[in-house]
Amino acid sequence: MHFATVTASRAAAAPDAPAVSDDVRSLSNRQFDDAVGQAAAVLRSRGIGAGDVVAVMLPNAVDFVVTLFAAWRLGATVTPVNPALGPREIGFQIADCSAAIIVTGSSFLEKIPDDVSTVTEILEQQHSENGVVTEQLHRSADDVALLIYTSGTTGRPKGVILDHANLDAMSSMAIEAFSHNEASRSLLILPLFHVNGIVISVLAPLAAGGSVTILGRFDPRLFFERIEAVRPTYFSGVPTIFTMLANLPESVRPDTSSVQFAVCGAAPASAELLERFEQRFGIPVVEGYGLSEATCASTVNPLNGVRKPGTVGPALPGQTVIVVDEQGAAIADGRPGEILVKGPNVMRGYLGRPEETATTVVDGWLHTGDIGQLDIDGYLTLVDRAKDMIIRNGENIYPKEIENAAYQLDGVREVAVVGQPHPVRGEEPVMFASLNPGTTITADDIQTHLADNLAKYKRPVTITITDEVPKNPVGKIDKPALRRQLPATSPAS
C-alpha cells in the first residue's frame, strides 16, 4: 500500500467519520482529505513533486499529519525535524537530505538557518488560488516515504530511509498485533518527529479505519482529563511518561474504562514500574522493542496472549528476531548476544552512507547493536546496548542489570548507570538517580540495597542523587549527556 491513497479511501468509505483532531481542530474523513488536497496544492505551487524532500518542523498538531499526507500525495519524501533543535542542527539535516522546502510555523521562523532559502507556512496559505490536488497518481511501494534522523548520540545524525513498503508492513503488523479496527482511537502523546509517533499512533489506526487525537503537549497533571474527554482505546508512551503518571497524587482516580491497553517502548522499563501503573489505573501495558531502522517495532508482549513481565515479548508477525554470538552464530541456549532483526520493515539504508548501511544490514539482517536474550518461547529480554556495556577489570557489566536492581527499592524514580574511565580498571560504573517526591532514602541506602543484590564488581563506585535524570527529545534517558558530566578519568586507586 502507498499511504498517499489512504485519505481518499477513508473519505469515500465513511466521509463523516472522525479522522484526526488536536487541541483545537477536529477533521472528519472528508475534511481531512480536503485539507490534504489543499496542502498538496500549496506544495505543488512551490515546485514540489515526486522525489523531492519536504522537511516538516511543526509541533504535535493536525497540521503535521496533513502535511505528511500532502507530500506523499505528490510523491515526495518527508523528513520530520525536531523543533527543539538549534539552527546549526536544523541546517545539517536540511543540507544532508537536500530538502527542497521546509514547512514550519511562525514561532519557529527565527530558528531556520539563513542559508535555507525556502520556508512556507503551508496551512496558513491554503487559498483557493492554489486549487486542490485530488488525483491519485500511480506510485510505487518502494517510493521513499520518510527520512528519520537518528538522535546522533554517537556522532552526526544519520538519515534512516523508510519507503512506503516499510510503513505498510509496520502498520499491518501493528494492526494485527493490537487488533485495530474502525473503533480504534489513538491518543498521540509522543513527538511526531519520531517514527513511533508517526507509525504506531497515526498510520496504523488510520490504515485500520480508526481515528487519532493528537495531544499538543504532554502534562501528567492534565493527561487523564484528556483521557476522559477523548475516550481513546490506546496510547503509546515511554518509561518516563509512565513514571510520571504512576507518581501522581493518590487523589487522582480517573475513569480509564475506554483504554484497552497502552504500549511502552523507546527505552527499557522496569517490570515494577509497569505493574505499579497497571494496578493503579487498570490499563494493561504491553512493552515492546524496536528502533527507527526497523520502522519502529520488532517485538511486543502479546495483547491477548501470555505477557511476560521483564521481557519485551516475541517477534511481531512477519518479523524474525534472533540473538547471535561474536562470531555471528545464532544462540539457542538463552545466553546474551547481539539482537538481529529481519523482515519487510527493515530500512532501505542510511542516506548517503553506503559503508554504514553495508555493516548494519547484512543479508537482510539488521544488526541492532543491542544485547538481548531469547527464552524457549521466543520472548526477548533486553540486556543492554552493546555500546553501553562497561568492562571493568575484564568483566562485562551491563548497566541495565544495575538499574533494574535499583528500581526494586521503593522511592527510586529514575536511574541511569554509565561507565567512567579508570586508568587501571578500564571503566567503573557510576549511577545517577532521581527520587519520588517525599522520599527520604539516600545514596547510602541505595548502595546498601545494591550490596544485597549485586556482586561487588557490578556496584557503582558513586551514586549521585539529582532532581531529574536528563532526557533526549524523544524522552529516553540521555546517557551521552551524563557521560559528558564525568571527569576524563577517575583517580587510580
Tab-separated table of C-alpha atoms in Angstrom:
chain	number	residue	atom	x	y	z
A	1	MET	CA	0.000	0.000	0.000
A	2	HIS	CA	1.096	3.560	-0.760
A	3	PHE	CA	-0.079	5.866	2.028
A	4	ALA	CA	-0.926	8.606	-0.468
A	5	THR	CA	-4.182	6.730	-1.123
A	6	VAL	CA	-5.343	6.466	2.486
A	7	THR	CA	-7.168	9.768	2.962
A	8	ALA	CA	-9.195	9.491	-0.260
A	9	SER	CA	-10.140	5.892	0.530
A	10	ARG	CA	-11.335	6.875	4.004
A	11	ALA	CA	-13.327	9.829	2.635
A	12	ALA	CA	-15.062	7.597	0.102
A	13	ALA	CA	-15.856	4.872	2.623
A	14	ALA	CA	-17.037	6.997	5.572
A	15	PRO	CA	-16.958	10.731	4.789
A	16	ASP	CA	-18.365	11.929	8.110
A	17	ALA	CA	-16.450	9.596	10.417
A	18	PRO	CA	-13.735	11.171	12.601
A	19	ALA	CA	-10.170	11.129	11.280
A	20	VAL	CA	-7.727	13.397	13.129
A	21	SER	CA	-8.059	16.022	15.837
A	22	ASP	CA	-5.843	18.014	18.145
A	23	ASP	CA	-6.279	20.538	20.930
A	24	VAL	CA	-8.154	22.992	18.668
A	25	ARG	CA	-9.209	21.240	15.428
A	26	SER	CA	-11.196	18.163	14.526
A	27	LEU	CA	-11.435	16.802	10.980
A	28	SER	CA	-13.779	14.209	9.543
A	29	ASN	CA	-12.530	11.911	6.803
A	30	ARG	CA	-13.897	14.230	4.110
A	31	GLN	CA	-12.382	17.322	5.755
A	32	PHE	CA	-9.090	15.520	6.237
A	33	ASP	CA	-8.901	14.541	2.582
A	34	ASP	CA	-9.817	18.096	1.516
A	35	ALA	CA	-7.124	19.572	3.768
A	36	VAL	CA	-4.539	17.189	2.330
A	37	GLY	CA	-5.549	18.175	-1.213
A	38	GLN	CA	-5.249	21.879	-0.412
A	39	ALA	CA	-1.873	21.444	1.271
A	40	ALA	CA	-0.634	19.378	-1.671
A	41	ALA	CA	-1.658	22.203	-3.980
A	42	VAL	CA	0.390	24.675	-1.960
A	43	LEU	CA	3.418	22.404	-2.124
A	44	ARG	CA	2.930	21.876	-5.857
A	45	SER	CA	2.748	25.651	-6.360
A	46	ARG	CA	6.212	25.823	-4.772
A	47	GLY	CA	7.565	23.312	-7.271
A	48	ILE	CA	7.388	20.187	-5.109
A	49	GLY	CA	6.921	16.922	-6.960
A	50	ALA	CA	7.867	13.257	-6.990
A	51	GLY	CA	11.263	12.557	-5.450
A	52	ASP	CA	11.602	15.879	-3.638
A	53	VAL	CA	12.232	16.012	0.098
A	54	VAL	CA	9.879	18.070	2.255
A	55	ALA	CA	11.127	18.969	5.732
A	56	VAL	CA	8.377	19.363	8.325
A	57	MET	CA	9.142	21.259	11.517
A	58	LEU	CA	5.839	21.642	13.317
A	59	PRO	CA	4.581	20.889	16.816
A	60	ASN	CA	2.241	17.992	17.506
A	61	ALA	CA	-0.918	19.074	15.714
A	62	VAL	CA	-3.256	18.170	12.857
A	63	ASP	CA	-1.162	20.400	10.577
A	64	PHE	CA	1.754	17.990	10.802
A	65	VAL	CA	-0.306	14.970	9.748
A	66	VAL	CA	-1.977	16.886	6.919
A	67	THR	CA	1.414	18.000	5.573
A	68	LEU	CA	2.721	14.438	5.800
A	69	PHE	CA	-0.063	13.068	3.596
A	70	ALA	CA	0.073	16.083	1.271
A	71	ALA	CA	3.726	15.458	0.486
A	72	TRP	CA	3.019	11.787	-0.140
A	73	ARG	CA	0.172	12.672	-2.493
A	74	LEU	CA	2.747	14.429	-4.663
A	75	GLY	CA	5.182	11.509	-4.446
A	76	ALA	CA	7.541	13.471	-2.213
A	77	THR	CA	9.512	12.296	0.814
A	78	VAL	CA	9.112	13.772	4.315
A	79	THR	CA	11.862	14.354	6.833
A	80	PRO	CA	10.472	15.369	10.244
A	81	VAL	CA	12.582	17.970	12.064
A	82	ASN	CA	12.611	18.262	15.837
A	83	PRO	CA	11.524	21.853	16.659
A	84	ALA	CA	13.813	21.800	19.716
A	85	LEU	CA	16.937	21.613	17.538
A	86	GLY	CA	19.185	24.618	17.140
A	87	PRO	CA	19.839	26.406	13.819
A	88	ARG	CA	23.078	24.501	13.165
A	89	GLU	CA	21.427	21.120	13.783
A	90	ILE	CA	18.469	22.069	11.612
A	91	GLY	CA	20.795	23.256	8.895
A	92	PHE	CA	22.711	19.991	8.945
A	93	GLN	CA	19.567	17.883	8.495
A	94	ILE	CA	18.202	20.093	5.714
A	95	ALA	CA	21.515	20.015	3.857
A	96	ASP	CA	22.142	16.303	4.428
A	97	CYS	CA	18.858	15.271	2.804
A	98	SER	CA	18.790	18.132	0.251
A	99	ALA	CA	15.310	19.190	1.344
A	100	ALA	CA	13.610	21.349	-1.260
A	101	ILE	CA	11.360	23.127	1.225
A	102	ILE	CA	10.755	23.341	4.955
A	103	VAL	CA	7.212	23.530	6.279
A	104	THR	CA	7.043	25.280	9.612
A	105	GLY	CA	5.124	27.803	11.686
A	106	SER	CA	5.732	31.434	12.536
A	107	SER	CA	7.008	30.628	16.028
A	108	PHE	CA	9.944	28.699	14.553
A	109	LEU	CA	10.998	31.110	11.797
A	110	GLU	CA	13.900	32.569	13.762
A	111	LYS	CA	15.405	29.079	14.103
A	112	ILE	CA	15.636	28.482	10.365
A	113	PRO	CA	19.243	28.959	9.204
A	114	ASP	CA	19.893	31.841	6.842
A	115	ASP	CA	21.094	29.525	4.095
A	116	VAL	CA	17.770	27.666	3.988
A	117	SER	CA	16.090	29.658	1.258
A	118	THR	CA	12.521	28.347	1.196
A	119	VAL	CA	10.165	28.477	4.147
A	120	THR	CA	6.403	28.168	3.898
A	121	GLU	CA	3.675	28.272	6.487
A	122	ILE	CA	1.674	25.887	4.423
A	123	LEU	CA	-1.582	25.712	6.330
A	124	GLU	CA	-1.842	29.475	6.558
A	125	GLN	CA	-1.655	29.649	2.750
A	126	GLN	CA	-4.313	27.181	1.655
A	127	HIS	CA	-6.162	29.675	-0.506
A	128	SER	CA	-8.456	28.899	-3.395
A	129	GLU	CA	-5.978	30.166	-5.990
A	130	ASN	CA	-3.745	27.190	-5.239
A	131	GLY	CA	-6.507	24.758	-6.129
A	132	VAL	CA	-6.775	21.246	-4.735
A	133	VAL	CA	-4.733	18.205	-5.700
A	134	THR	CA	-7.211	15.354	-5.851
A	135	GLU	CA	-5.679	12.996	-8.364
A	136	GLN	CA	-4.125	9.806	-7.072
A	137	LEU	CA	-1.160	9.328	-9.352
A	138	HIS	CA	0.284	5.833	-9.638
A	139	ARG	CA	3.021	5.440	-7.078
A	140	SER	CA	5.262	2.556	-6.154
A	141	ALA	CA	5.591	0.969	-2.734
A	142	ASP	CA	9.353	1.493	-2.976
A	143	ASP	CA	8.944	5.288	-3.094
A	144	VAL	CA	10.819	6.779	-0.151
A	145	ALA	CA	8.262	7.942	2.414
A	146	LEU	CA	10.325	9.084	5.392
A	147	LEU	CA	13.843	10.117	6.246
A	148	ILE	CA	14.040	9.722	10.011
A	149	TYR	CA	17.166	11.166	11.581
A	150	THR	CA	18.658	9.267	14.471
A	151	SER	CA	19.472	11.095	17.672
A	152	GLY	CA	23.146	11.337	16.796
A	153	THR	CA	24.446	10.266	20.203
A	154	THR	CA	27.495	8.646	18.600
A	155	GLY	CA	28.232	11.346	16.047
A	156	ARG	CA	26.367	13.161	13.287
A	157	PRO	CA	22.705	12.104	12.960
A	158	LYS	CA	22.027	9.593	10.191
A	159	GLY	CA	19.028	9.642	7.876
A	160	VAL	CA	17.138	6.336	8.035
A	161	ILE	CA	15.473	5.633	4.676
A	162	LEU	CA	11.973	4.164	5.004
A	163	ASP	CA	9.809	3.527	1.948
A	164	HIS	CA	6.049	3.050	1.730
A	165	ALA	CA	6.506	-0.725	1.775
A	166	ASN	CA	8.246	-0.372	5.157
A	167	LEU	CA	5.383	1.757	6.514
A	168	ASP	CA	2.770	-0.598	5.101
A	169	ALA	CA	4.487	-3.623	6.659
A	170	MET	CA	4.895	-1.976	10.056
A	171	SER	CA	1.326	-0.668	10.115
A	172	SER	CA	-0.051	-4.069	9.120
A	173	MET	CA	1.970	-5.729	11.887
A	174	ALA	CA	0.641	-3.261	14.458
A	175	ILE	CA	-2.930	-3.719	13.229
A	176	GLU	CA	-2.638	-7.482	13.645
A	177	ALA	CA	-0.837	-7.324	16.994
A	178	PHE	CA	-3.276	-4.829	18.536
A	179	SER	CA	-6.480	-5.900	16.723
A	180	HIS	CA	-7.024	-2.400	15.333
A	181	ASN	CA	-10.294	-1.671	13.502
A	182	GLU	CA	-12.714	1.192	12.799
A	183	ALA	CA	-13.352	1.612	16.523
A	184	SER	CA	-9.680	2.105	17.407
A	185	ARG	CA	-8.940	5.570	18.780
A	186	SER	CA	-5.320	6.527	19.332
A	187	LEU	CA	-4.235	9.280	21.717
A	188	LEU	CA	-0.890	10.523	20.414
A	189	ILE	CA	1.393	11.847	23.149
A	190	LEU	CA	4.836	11.104	21.649
A	191	PRO	CA	6.534	13.616	19.325
A	192	LEU	CA	5.629	13.411	15.657
A	193	PHE	CA	9.236	13.890	14.588
A	194	HIS	CA	9.828	10.336	15.847
A	195	VAL	CA	8.860	7.204	13.913
A	196	ASN	CA	6.948	5.753	16.886
A	197	GLY	CA	4.606	8.726	16.960
A	198	ILE	CA	4.061	8.614	13.200
A	199	VAL	CA	3.599	4.874	12.667
A	200	ILE	CA	2.181	3.372	15.853
A	201	SER	CA	-0.026	6.282	16.877
A	202	VAL	CA	-1.079	7.702	13.473
A	203	LEU	CA	-0.576	5.492	10.432
A	204	ALA	CA	-1.653	2.170	11.954
A	205	PRO	CA	-5.004	3.369	13.336
A	206	LEU	CA	-5.757	5.404	10.209
A	207	ALA	CA	-4.958	2.442	7.943
A	208	ALA	CA	-7.333	0.318	10.039
A	209	GLY	CA	-10.155	2.857	9.680
A	210	GLY	CA	-9.778	4.268	13.198
A	211	SER	CA	-9.058	7.795	14.362
A	212	VAL	CA	-6.308	9.813	16.042
A	213	THR	CA	-6.341	12.546	18.655
A	214	ILE	CA	-3.098	14.494	18.960
A	215	LEU	CA	-2.040	15.897	22.308
A	216	GLY	CA	-0.138	19.132	21.763
A	217	ARG	CA	1.950	18.771	24.894
A	218	PHE	CA	2.106	16.030	27.489
A	219	ASP	CA	1.312	17.234	31.009
A	220	PRO	CA	0.848	14.458	33.580
A	221	ARG	CA	-1.476	16.670	35.646
A	222	LEU	CA	-3.880	17.082	32.720
A	223	PHE	CA	-3.384	13.771	30.927
A	224	PHE	CA	-6.267	11.863	32.471
A	225	GLU	CA	-8.669	14.749	31.919
A	226	ARG	CA	-7.880	14.319	28.229
A	227	ILE	CA	-8.382	10.554	28.512
A	228	GLU	CA	-11.846	11.082	29.997
A	229	ALA	CA	-12.767	13.671	27.338
A	230	VAL	CA	-11.453	11.869	24.245
A	231	ARG	CA	-12.118	8.269	25.324
A	232	PRO	CA	-9.208	6.712	23.401
A	233	THR	CA	-8.772	2.966	23.164
A	234	TYR	CA	-4.972	3.088	23.463
A	235	PHE	CA	-1.888	5.264	23.688
A	236	SER	CA	1.844	4.720	23.313
A	237	GLY	CA	4.425	6.145	25.700
A	238	VAL	CA	7.967	5.881	27.025
A	239	PRO	CA	9.010	4.809	30.538
A	240	THR	CA	9.388	8.414	31.694
A	241	ILE	CA	5.725	9.090	30.927
A	242	PHE	CA	4.544	6.022	32.812
A	243	THR	CA	6.743	7.014	35.748
A	244	MET	CA	5.226	10.500	35.922
A	245	LEU	CA	1.694	9.118	35.725
A	246	ALA	CA	2.322	6.410	38.318
A	247	ASN	CA	3.648	9.079	40.692
A	248	LEU	CA	0.557	11.304	40.520
A	249	PRO	CA	-1.126	12.032	43.880
A	250	GLU	CA	-3.349	9.249	45.178
A	251	SER	CA	-6.305	11.622	44.865
A	252	VAL	CA	-6.102	11.235	41.052
A	253	ARG	CA	-8.648	8.494	40.292
A	254	PRO	CA	-9.626	8.863	36.612
A	255	ASP	CA	-12.134	6.946	34.524
A	256	THR	CA	-9.894	4.886	32.216
A	257	SER	CA	-12.541	2.408	31.107
A	258	SER	CA	-12.177	3.286	27.406
A	259	VAL	CA	-8.452	2.480	27.332
A	260	GLN	CA	-7.941	-1.129	26.308
A	261	PHE	CA	-4.147	-1.033	26.539
A	262	ALA	CA	-1.041	1.125	26.478
A	263	VAL	CA	2.254	0.484	24.705
A	264	CYS	CA	5.594	1.188	26.377
A	265	GLY	CA	8.662	1.434	24.187
A	266	ALA	CA	11.673	3.504	23.059
A	267	ALA	CA	13.634	2.587	26.203
A	268	PRO	CA	13.683	-0.319	28.670
A	269	ALA	CA	11.185	-0.081	31.535
A	270	SER	CA	11.296	-1.894	34.830
A	271	ALA	CA	8.707	-4.608	35.404
A	272	GLU	CA	7.949	-2.970	38.779
A	273	LEU	CA	7.026	0.342	37.119
A	274	LEU	CA	4.673	-1.223	34.587
A	275	GLU	CA	2.997	-3.394	37.216
A	276	ARG	CA	2.505	-0.391	39.500
A	277	PHE	CA	0.947	1.627	36.654
A	278	GLU	CA	-1.345	-1.199	35.591
A	279	GLN	CA	-2.552	-1.952	39.105
A	280	ARG	CA	-3.264	1.669	39.838
A	281	PHE	CA	-5.062	2.682	36.645
A	282	GLY	CA	-6.375	-0.646	35.355
A	283	ILE	CA	-4.672	-0.217	31.968
A	284	PRO	CA	-2.711	-3.209	30.643
A	285	VAL	CA	0.748	-2.160	29.452
A	286	VAL	CA	2.497	-4.149	26.741
A	287	GLU	CA	6.202	-3.444	26.449
A	288	GLY	CA	7.803	-3.597	23.045
A	289	TYR	CA	11.189	-3.160	21.445
A	290	GLY	CA	12.340	-1.627	18.207
A	291	LEU	CA	14.321	1.097	16.532
A	292	SER	CA	13.977	3.530	13.643
A	293	GLU	CA	15.975	1.253	11.359
A	294	ALA	CA	13.187	-1.336	11.748
A	295	THR	CA	10.395	1.202	11.178
A	296	CYS	CA	9.723	1.352	14.919
A	297	ALA	CA	8.886	-2.024	16.468
A	298	SER	CA	10.142	-5.598	16.230
A	299	THR	CA	8.776	-7.307	19.352
A	300	VAL	CA	5.891	-6.741	21.741
A	301	ASN	CA	4.299	-8.639	24.590
A	302	PRO	CA	1.027	-10.088	23.266
A	303	LEU	CA	-2.071	-8.065	23.982
A	304	ASN	CA	-4.257	-11.162	24.064
A	305	GLY	CA	-1.680	-13.776	24.949
A	306	VAL	CA	0.907	-14.521	27.614
A	307	ARG	CA	2.670	-11.402	28.807
A	308	LYS	CA	5.999	-11.959	30.499
A	309	PRO	CA	6.983	-9.012	32.719
A	310	GLY	CA	10.606	-8.048	32.269
A	311	THR	CA	10.627	-9.115	28.625
A	312	VAL	CA	9.672	-7.141	25.517
A	313	GLY	CA	7.781	-10.092	24.060
A	314	PRO	CA	8.202	-12.219	20.935
A	315	ALA	CA	8.711	-11.006	17.373
A	316	LEU	CA	5.839	-9.196	15.707
A	317	PRO	CA	4.023	-11.074	12.914
A	318	GLY	CA	6.160	-11.103	9.778
A	319	GLN	CA	9.469	-10.494	11.533
A	320	THR	CA	12.247	-12.809	12.678
A	321	VAL	CA	14.359	-11.934	15.715
A	322	ILE	CA	17.478	-13.885	16.672
A	323	VAL	CA	20.399	-13.423	19.045
A	324	VAL	CA	23.942	-14.136	17.813
A	325	ASP	CA	27.357	-14.509	19.388
A	326	GLU	CA	30.526	-12.637	18.444
A	327	GLN	CA	31.085	-14.994	15.508
A	328	GLY	CA	27.568	-14.373	14.173
A	329	ALA	CA	26.226	-17.808	15.113
A	330	ALA	CA	22.664	-17.984	16.445
A	331	ILE	CA	22.403	-18.611	20.184
A	332	ALA	CA	19.820	-21.206	21.199
A	333	ASP	CA	20.565	-21.709	24.892
A	334	GLY	CA	19.445	-18.365	26.337
A	335	ARG	CA	22.874	-16.735	26.552
A	336	PRO	CA	23.052	-13.000	25.753
A	337	GLY	CA	24.161	-11.810	22.342
A	338	GLU	CA	23.506	-9.167	19.709
A	339	ILE	CA	19.902	-8.844	18.550
A	340	LEU	CA	19.341	-9.233	14.802
A	341	VAL	CA	16.055	-8.455	13.038
A	342	LYS	CA	14.755	-9.491	9.623
A	343	GLY	CA	11.524	-8.565	7.867
A	344	PRO	CA	9.866	-6.230	5.351
A	345	ASN	CA	10.056	-3.434	7.922
A	346	VAL	CA	13.877	-3.232	7.828
A	347	MET	CA	15.097	0.075	6.414
A	348	ARG	CA	16.490	0.527	2.927
A	349	GLY	CA	19.636	2.012	4.432
A	350	TYR	CA	21.264	5.172	5.725
A	351	LEU	CA	21.087	8.174	3.410
A	352	GLY	CA	24.432	8.751	1.717
A	353	ARG	CA	26.237	6.240	3.931
A	354	PRO	CA	26.687	3.038	1.945
A	355	GLU	CA	29.503	1.709	4.143
A	356	GLU	CA	27.482	2.057	7.357
A	357	THR	CA	24.453	0.556	5.617
A	358	ALA	CA	26.510	-2.432	4.485
A	359	THR	CA	27.739	-3.158	8.011
A	360	THR	CA	24.320	-2.600	9.610
A	361	VAL	CA	22.136	-4.608	7.207
A	362	VAL	CA	23.848	-7.848	6.179
A	363	ASP	CA	21.978	-10.370	4.019
A	364	GLY	CA	18.722	-8.751	5.087
A	365	TRP	CA	19.550	-8.970	8.807
A	366	LEU	CA	19.512	-5.698	10.732
A	367	HIS	CA	22.339	-5.663	13.272
A	368	THR	CA	20.820	-3.611	16.073
A	369	GLY	CA	23.829	-3.197	18.354
A	370	ASP	CA	21.565	-4.191	21.256
A	371	ILE	CA	22.293	-7.109	23.573
A	372	GLY	CA	19.456	-9.459	24.469
A	373	GLN	CA	18.403	-12.977	25.438
A	374	LEU	CA	15.690	-15.171	23.942
A	375	ASP	CA	13.868	-17.674	26.133
A	376	ILE	CA	12.477	-21.008	24.994
A	377	ASP	CA	9.209	-19.347	23.905
A	378	GLY	CA	10.973	-16.712	21.811
A	379	TYR	CA	10.400	-13.853	24.269
A	380	LEU	CA	13.174	-11.272	24.165
A	381	THR	CA	14.766	-9.787	27.261
A	382	LEU	CA	16.890	-6.689	26.715
A	383	VAL	CA	20.250	-6.824	28.416
A	384	ASP	CA	21.733	-3.541	27.234
A	385	ARG	CA	23.149	-1.563	24.376
A	386	ALA	CA	26.452	-3.037	23.244
A	387	LYS	CA	27.954	0.444	23.360
A	388	ASP	CA	26.726	0.940	26.950
A	389	MET	CA	28.408	-2.200	28.261
A	390	ILE	CA	31.045	-1.438	30.900
A	391	ILE	CA	34.230	-3.515	31.028
A	392	ARG	CA	35.786	-3.381	34.492
A	393	ASN	CA	38.947	-5.390	35.082
A	394	GLY	CA	37.971	-7.530	32.107
A	395	GLU	CA	34.494	-8.260	33.492
A	396	ASN	CA	31.466	-7.321	31.367
A	397	ILE	CA	28.934	-5.215	33.291
A	398	TYR	CA	25.512	-4.428	31.837
A	399	PRO	CA	24.148	-1.152	33.282
A	400	LYS	CA	20.559	-2.339	32.877
A	401	GLU	CA	21.140	-5.087	35.450
A	402	ILE	CA	22.264	-2.489	37.995
A	403	GLU	CA	19.412	-0.158	37.085
A	404	ASN	CA	16.837	-2.929	37.462
A	405	ALA	CA	18.195	-3.739	40.919
A	406	ALA	CA	17.917	-0.082	41.947
A	407	TYR	CA	14.323	0.127	40.705
A	408	GLN	CA	13.355	-2.567	43.199
A	409	LEU	CA	13.960	-0.077	46.025
A	410	ASP	CA	10.865	1.921	46.950
A	411	GLY	CA	11.379	5.611	46.349
A	412	VAL	CA	13.682	5.369	43.336
A	413	ARG	CA	12.079	7.216	40.451
A	414	GLU	CA	14.607	7.056	37.619
A	415	VAL	CA	18.121	5.727	37.428
A	416	ALA	CA	20.918	5.588	34.876
A	417	VAL	CA	24.297	3.870	35.074
A	418	VAL	CA	27.205	4.789	32.796
A	419	GLY	CA	30.873	3.868	32.638
A	420	GLN	CA	33.521	6.250	33.893
A	421	PRO	CA	37.069	5.767	32.537
A	422	HIS	CA	39.618	4.469	35.027
A	423	PRO	CA	43.391	4.381	34.417
A	424	VAL	CA	43.778	0.859	35.815
A	425	ARG	CA	40.405	-0.871	35.679
A	426	GLY	CA	39.343	0.447	32.287
A	427	GLU	CA	35.920	1.625	33.382
A	428	GLU	CA	33.869	1.780	36.539
A	429	PRO	CA	30.070	2.079	36.854
A	430	VAL	CA	28.654	5.299	38.245
A	431	MET	CA	24.960	5.908	38.942
A	432	PHE	CA	22.652	8.903	38.656
A	433	ALA	CA	19.260	8.622	40.349
A	434	SER	CA	16.171	10.746	40.936
A	435	LEU	CA	13.698	10.020	43.724
A	436	ASN	CA	9.935	10.123	44.141
A	437	PRO	CA	8.543	13.193	45.946
A	438	GLY	CA	8.661	12.850	49.705
A	439	THR	CA	11.215	10.047	49.634
A	440	THR	CA	13.894	10.207	52.309
A	441	ILE	CA	16.250	7.490	51.060
A	442	THR	CA	19.869	8.441	50.448
A	443	ALA	CA	22.683	7.346	48.170
A	444	ASP	CA	23.952	5.192	51.031
A	445	ASP	CA	20.558	3.479	51.234
A	446	ILE	CA	20.746	2.665	47.524
A	447	GLN	CA	24.278	1.322	47.931
A	448	THR	CA	23.157	-0.910	50.792
A	449	HIS	CA	20.287	-2.226	48.692
A	450	LEU	CA	22.601	-2.931	45.753
A	451	ALA	CA	25.073	-4.703	48.004
A	452	ASP	CA	22.326	-7.191	48.862
A	453	ASN	CA	21.519	-7.830	45.207
A	454	LEU	CA	24.678	-7.499	43.112
A	455	ALA	CA	28.203	-8.829	43.023
A	456	LYS	CA	30.750	-6.349	44.292
A	457	TYR	CA	32.343	-5.712	40.884
A	458	LYS	CA	28.963	-4.602	39.491
A	459	ARG	CA	28.226	-1.994	42.158
A	460	PRO	CA	28.624	1.676	41.195
A	461	VAL	CA	31.568	3.496	42.713
A	462	THR	CA	29.483	6.645	43.135
A	463	ILE	CA	25.768	7.416	43.274
A	464	THR	CA	24.621	10.937	42.507
A	465	ILE	CA	21.118	11.962	43.575
A	466	THR	CA	19.716	14.505	41.106
A	467	ASP	CA	16.383	16.261	40.678
A	468	GLU	CA	15.998	14.955	37.135
A	469	VAL	CA	17.893	12.415	35.080
A	470	PRO	CA	18.453	14.152	31.702
A	471	LYS	CA	16.380	13.062	28.703
A	472	ASN	CA	16.776	13.468	24.968
A	473	PRO	CA	13.908	14.937	22.882
A	474	VAL	CA	12.239	11.528	22.488
A	475	GLY	CA	12.095	11.001	26.250
A	476	LYS	CA	14.907	8.474	26.531
A	477	ILE	CA	17.422	8.895	29.333
A	478	ASP	CA	20.351	10.764	27.796
A	479	LYS	CA	23.392	8.724	28.772
A	480	PRO	CA	25.777	10.661	26.498
A	481	ALA	CA	24.841	13.815	28.439
A	482	LEU	CA	25.612	12.023	31.701
A	483	ARG	CA	28.980	10.845	30.382
A	484	ARG	CA	29.856	14.428	29.494
A	485	GLN	CA	29.388	15.352	33.153
A	486	LEU	CA	32.073	12.911	34.227
A	487	PRO	CA	35.789	13.681	34.527
A	488	ALA	CA	38.004	12.310	31.777
A	489	THR	CA	39.257	9.659	34.184
A	490	SER	CA	38.771	8.753	37.804
A	491	PRO	CA	41.780	8.646	40.143
A	492	ALA	CA	43.725	5.400	40.278
A	493	SER	CA	43.119	3.513	43.486
